[in-house]
Structure formats: C-alpha cells, structure tokens
Amino acid sequence: TALSFDYMPFLKYNIKNGRKSIIKGSSPEFTLGYKYGKVIRGEDITYNHFFGKVKYGNRFGVGNRYDLVLAGGKIFNKGELDFPEFIHFMGNQTILITGDIFESFRMLPYYYYSTNDYYLEAHAFYQFRKLLLTQIVYTRYAGWREDLFINYLHSNSIQNYYEIGYAIDNIFRFLRLEVVGQFNGTKYEGIGFRIGIAKYLTLE
C-alpha cells in the first residue's frame, strides 16, 4: 500500500486569449508519501516507509538554468526486512547515463548502499550559457551548453557520499558528455566519464 501527495503552493498562471497555462518555475513541488508493507516469512514482518521530496527548477538570466532536488525518508519496521524491501538508490556503473539527469547518481554502485533505515539525498544542477568552452562564439551558436552538478547521499549505510560533475550538453543537438569525480567523505575514490542524450531532447 502506497500513498503520496504532491503540492505546489506558489503556482502561478498566465491567461492569454482566455486560455490558462502554468508558469514554469513559479513554485517548488513538494511530495509527501507513505508506504506500508507486509512480509510473511514464519512470523509476519511489517514496515512503514515515510518519505518526502522537494523539487525546484527555474531559468536565471539569459540561457542559464538551475535545478534542485532534496529527498529523504525513514523506514520503521517490526522484524528483519528482506533486501527487496530496502530503499534502493538510482546508481550507475556503466558509461551510459541511465537515469533522470537531475535525480540519479553517476557512479554510485548498484544496491551497495541500499538502506533499511533512514536516508537523505540531494542533487544540485546548474546550466550555463557561458562558462568555459561556451565563451567561444561558435560553440554557443552550435547550441552547446555547459553544466556543473553535485549529487549527495547520506544514510546509515554511508555517511557522506558525493559526486561533482562537469558536462558539455547538446553536442550535435543530441549528445551529452560528462566527467565526474567520486568522493566518500573526504576520500577521493575516482573519476568517471559518462555519455547520454542531450537534456534538451529529454526535458525541454
């Protein structure tokens, strides 16, 4: 059994020629949810998962954009949960970007840090019209964009995991290339490269 509630308290609208349309970026989106589960294995095992999320994204200046996601939750359980009932995070260990560009980890091992307790994750993304390579007029005319992003995870399984990344987006109007540094607390754990579909083709 799962229930969730989405709320955008500051949502604004445009009215043009009698037609009403949402103004994108006018309000953050709040989500509150609850999931109840029961596992029958010898004795009945029940768990309650409470979770929440805040998402907000908007444009800033000419050609700049930022997106922020903050999510967290906790499981209260009676008895020992099986691994499928744990909270699993959107990790990736391939060269391809396989998840939501704003809410997925690029180098987090699959299932390794899954938790049956509490968790907090945060994702921050900023796209620049002009940063490094996009200072060159030709690259801007070609539609290139440059992004900086940070992904963070804290739980009882890992205290402070984070990724810092840089991306060139919209290459040839369809390609996205990323370079990502991986850290566990203050310990540097490696660097990776990722390839994906340009953000404009999937989100704009």
PDB file of C-alpha atoms in Angstrom, residues 46-172:
ATOM      1  CA  THR A  46       5.614  -5.172   8.702  1.00  0.00           C
ATOM      2  CA  TYR A  47       7.252  -1.902   7.800  1.00  0.00           C
ATOM      3  CA  ASN A  48       6.256   1.730   7.362  1.00  0.00           C
ATOM      4  CA  HIS A  49       8.200   3.947   4.988  1.00  0.00           C
ATOM      5  CA  PHE A  50       7.682   7.709   5.294  1.00  0.00           C
ATOM      6  CA  PHE A  51       9.304   9.842   2.628  1.00  0.00           C
ATOM      7  CA  GLY A  52       9.369  13.361   1.206  1.00  0.00           C
ATOM      8  CA  LYS A  53      10.845  15.290  -1.679  1.00  0.00           C
ATOM      9  CA  VAL A  54      11.240  18.913  -2.776  1.00  0.00           C
ATOM     10  CA  LYS A  55      11.957  19.780  -6.406  1.00  0.00           C
ATOM     11  CA  TYR A  56      12.527  23.211  -7.866  1.00  0.00           C
ATOM     12  CA  GLY A  57      13.935  24.427 -11.145  1.00  0.00           C
ATOM     13  CA  ASN A  58      13.925  27.714 -12.993  1.00  0.00           C
ATOM     14  CA  ARG A  59      15.753  29.808 -15.535  1.00  0.00           C
ATOM     15  CA  PHE A  60      18.127  32.527 -14.462  1.00  0.00           C
ATOM     16  CA  GLY A  61      19.271  35.354 -16.702  1.00  0.00           C
ATOM     17  CA  VAL A  62      19.801  34.570 -20.392  1.00  0.00           C
ATOM     18  CA  GLY A  63      20.295  30.884 -21.107  1.00  0.00           C
ATOM     19  CA  ASN A  64      21.067  29.817 -17.518  1.00  0.00           C
ATOM     20  CA  ARG A  65      19.086  27.265 -15.554  1.00  0.00           C
ATOM     21  CA  TYR A  66      19.245  25.640 -12.134  1.00  0.00           C
ATOM     22  CA  ASP A  67      17.501  22.593 -10.683  1.00  0.00           C
ATOM     23  CA  LEU A  68      17.467  21.417  -7.075  1.00  0.00           C
ATOM     24  CA  VAL A  69      16.152  18.167  -5.592  1.00  0.00           C
ATOM     25  CA  LEU A  70      16.101  17.232  -1.912  1.00  0.00           C
ATOM     26  CA  ALA A  71      14.656  13.886  -0.808  1.00  0.00           C
ATOM     27  CA  GLY A  72      14.664  11.821   2.339  1.00  0.00           C
ATOM     28  CA  GLY A  73      12.827   9.243   4.352  1.00  0.00           C
ATOM     29  CA  LYS A  74      12.888   6.610   7.054  1.00  0.00           C
ATOM     30  CA  ILE A  75      11.690   3.043   7.464  1.00  0.00           C
ATOM     31  CA  PHE A  76      10.103   1.876  10.708  1.00  0.00           C
ATOM     32  CA  ASN A  77       9.868  -1.889  10.781  1.00  0.00           C
ATOM     33  CA  LYS A  78       8.946  -4.771  13.016  1.00  0.00           C
ATOM     34  CA  GLY A  79      11.298  -7.672  12.299  1.00  0.00           C
ATOM     35  CA  GLU A  80      14.152  -8.113   9.849  1.00  0.00           C
ATOM     36  CA  LEU A  81      13.393  -6.892   6.328  1.00  0.00           C
ATOM     37  CA  ASP A  82      14.390  -8.780   3.198  1.00  0.00           C
ATOM     38  CA  PHE A  83      16.684  -6.930   0.821  1.00  0.00           C
ATOM     39  CA  PRO A  84      13.951  -6.166  -1.795  1.00  0.00           C
ATOM     40  CA  GLU A  85      12.154  -4.068   0.849  1.00  0.00           C
ATOM     41  CA  PHE A  86      15.206  -1.860   1.416  1.00  0.00           C
ATOM     42  CA  ILE A  87      15.433   1.640  -0.087  1.00  0.00           C
ATOM     43  CA  HIS A  88      17.488   1.456  -3.283  1.00  0.00           C
ATOM     44  CA  PHE A  89      19.119   4.493  -4.866  1.00  0.00           C
ATOM     45  CA  MET A  90      19.462   5.305  -8.542  1.00  0.00           C
ATOM     46  CA  GLY A  91      23.083   4.272  -9.080  1.00  0.00           C
ATOM     47  CA  ASN A  92      25.050   3.639 -12.245  1.00  0.00           C
ATOM     48  CA  GLN A  93      28.173   1.654 -13.118  1.00  0.00           C
ATOM     49  CA  THR A  94      28.074   1.915 -16.908  1.00  0.00           C
ATOM     50  CA  ILE A  95      29.412   4.564 -19.251  1.00  0.00           C
ATOM     51  CA  LEU A  96      25.852   5.452 -20.230  1.00  0.00           C
ATOM     52  CA  ILE A  97      23.684   7.896 -18.279  1.00  0.00           C
ATOM     53  CA  THR A  98      20.749   5.654 -17.463  1.00  0.00           C
ATOM     54  CA  GLY A  99      18.621   7.663 -15.013  1.00  0.00           C
ATOM     55  CA  ASP A 100      16.941  11.013 -14.643  1.00  0.00           C
ATOM     56  CA  ILE A 101      19.615  13.620 -15.264  1.00  0.00           C
ATOM     57  CA  PHE A 102      18.620  15.628 -12.177  1.00  0.00           C
ATOM     58  CA  GLU A 103      17.979  12.814  -9.691  1.00  0.00           C
ATOM     59  CA  SER A 104      20.420   9.995 -10.469  1.00  0.00           C
ATOM     60  CA  PHE A 105      23.920   9.213  -9.268  1.00  0.00           C
ATOM     61  CA  ARG A 106      26.513   8.709 -11.981  1.00  0.00           C
ATOM     62  CA  MET A 107      28.973   6.381 -10.192  1.00  0.00           C
ATOM     63  CA  LEU A 108      27.141   5.002  -7.148  1.00  0.00           C
ATOM     64  CA  PRO A 109      27.406   1.173  -7.037  1.00  0.00           C
ATOM     65  CA  TYR A 110      24.129  -0.647  -7.595  1.00  0.00           C
ATOM     66  CA  TYR A 111      22.456  -1.687  -4.308  1.00  0.00           C
ATOM     67  CA  TYR A 112      25.716  -1.484  -2.312  1.00  0.00           C
ATOM     68  CA  TYR A 113      24.449   1.338  -0.092  1.00  0.00           C
ATOM     69  CA  SER A 114      20.777   0.350  -0.003  1.00  0.00           C
ATOM     70  CA  THR A 115      19.292   1.012   3.411  1.00  0.00           C
ATOM     71  CA  ASN A 116      16.571  -0.290   5.735  1.00  0.00           C
ATOM     72  CA  ASP A 117      16.718   2.783   7.959  1.00  0.00           C
ATOM     73  CA  TYR A 118      17.000   6.490   7.069  1.00  0.00           C
ATOM     74  CA  TYR A 119      18.392   8.374   4.098  1.00  0.00           C
ATOM     75  CA  LEU A 120      18.869  11.866   2.720  1.00  0.00           C
ATOM     76  CA  GLU A 121      19.863  12.684  -0.839  1.00  0.00           C
ATOM     77  CA  ALA A 122      20.369  15.995  -2.620  1.00  0.00           C
ATOM     78  CA  HIS A 123      21.020  16.936  -6.229  1.00  0.00           C
ATOM     79  CA  ALA A 124      22.025  20.373  -7.497  1.00  0.00           C
ATOM     80  CA  PHE A 125      22.369  21.224 -11.187  1.00  0.00           C
ATOM     81  CA  TYR A 126      23.316  24.468 -12.912  1.00  0.00           C
ATOM     82  CA  GLN A 127      23.471  25.022 -16.654  1.00  0.00           C
ATOM     83  CA  PHE A 128      25.481  27.944 -18.009  1.00  0.00           C
ATOM     84  CA  ARG A 129      25.053  29.799 -21.240  1.00  0.00           C
ATOM     85  CA  LYS A 130      28.706  30.889 -20.998  1.00  0.00           C
ATOM     86  CA  LEU A 131      31.302  29.173 -18.821  1.00  0.00           C
ATOM     87  CA  LEU A 132      34.497  27.754 -20.398  1.00  0.00           C
ATOM     88  CA  LEU A 133      34.130  26.327 -23.905  1.00  0.00           C
ATOM     89  CA  THR A 134      30.924  28.291 -24.360  1.00  0.00           C
ATOM     90  CA  GLN A 135      32.922  31.523 -24.168  1.00  0.00           C
ATOM     91  CA  ILE A 136      33.710  30.684 -27.805  1.00  0.00           C
ATOM     92  CA  VAL A 137      31.057  32.190 -30.055  1.00  0.00           C
ATOM     93  CA  TYR A 138      30.971  29.188 -32.392  1.00  0.00           C
ATOM     94  CA  THR A 139      30.085  26.720 -29.625  1.00  0.00           C
ATOM     95  CA  ARG A 140      27.231  28.928 -28.429  1.00  0.00           C
ATOM     96  CA  TYR A 141      25.888  29.272 -31.963  1.00  0.00           C
ATOM     97  CA  ALA A 142      26.091  25.486 -32.248  1.00  0.00           C
ATOM     98  CA  GLY A 143      23.832  25.228 -29.198  1.00  0.00           C
ATOM     99  CA  TRP A 144      26.361  23.841 -26.721  1.00  0.00           C
ATOM    100  CA  ARG A 145      25.721  24.268 -23.005  1.00  0.00           C
ATOM    101  CA  GLU A 146      27.950  23.587 -20.016  1.00  0.00           C
ATOM    102  CA  ASP A 147      26.702  22.164 -16.730  1.00  0.00           C
ATOM    103  CA  LEU A 148      28.018  21.765 -13.195  1.00  0.00           C
ATOM    104  CA  PHE A 149      26.277  19.351 -10.820  1.00  0.00           C
ATOM    105  CA  ILE A 150      26.593  17.775  -7.380  1.00  0.00           C
ATOM    106  CA  ASN A 151      24.910  14.594  -6.124  1.00  0.00           C
ATOM    107  CA  TYR A 152      24.939  13.796  -2.394  1.00  0.00           C
ATOM    108  CA  LEU A 153      23.831  10.816  -0.287  1.00  0.00           C
ATOM    109  CA  HIS A 154      23.742  10.326   3.488  1.00  0.00           C
ATOM    110  CA  SER A 155      22.310   7.291   5.264  1.00  0.00           C
ATOM    111  CA  ASN A 156      23.092   4.708   7.901  1.00  0.00           C
ATOM    112  CA  SER A 157      24.932   2.800   5.124  1.00  0.00           C
ATOM    113  CA  ILE A 158      27.201   5.646   4.043  1.00  0.00           C
ATOM    114  CA  GLN A 159      27.744   8.926   5.836  1.00  0.00           C
ATOM    115  CA  ASN A 160      28.754  11.431   3.156  1.00  0.00           C
ATOM    116  CA  TYR A 161      28.910  10.208  -0.426  1.00  0.00           C
ATOM    117  CA  TYR A 162      29.008  12.809  -3.168  1.00  0.00           C
ATOM    118  CA  GLU A 163      29.806  13.330  -6.826  1.00  0.00           C
ATOM    119  CA  ILE A 164      30.955  16.527  -8.500  1.00  0.00           C
ATOM    120  CA  GLY A 165      30.499  16.704 -12.250  1.00  0.00           C
ATOM    121  CA  TYR A 166      31.005  18.830 -15.340  1.00  0.00           C
ATOM    122  CA  ALA A 167      29.160  18.277 -18.608  1.00  0.00           C
ATOM    123  CA  ILE A 168      29.018  19.540 -22.162  1.00  0.00           C
ATOM    124  CA  ASP A 169      25.452  19.271 -23.357  1.00  0.00           C
ATOM    125  CA  ASN A 170      23.672  19.448 -26.706  1.00  0.00           C
ATOM    126  CA  ILE A 171      26.699  18.486 -28.828  1.00  0.00           C
ATOM    127  CA  PHE A 172      25.401  17.997 -32.396  1.00  0.00           C
TER     128      PHE A 172
END
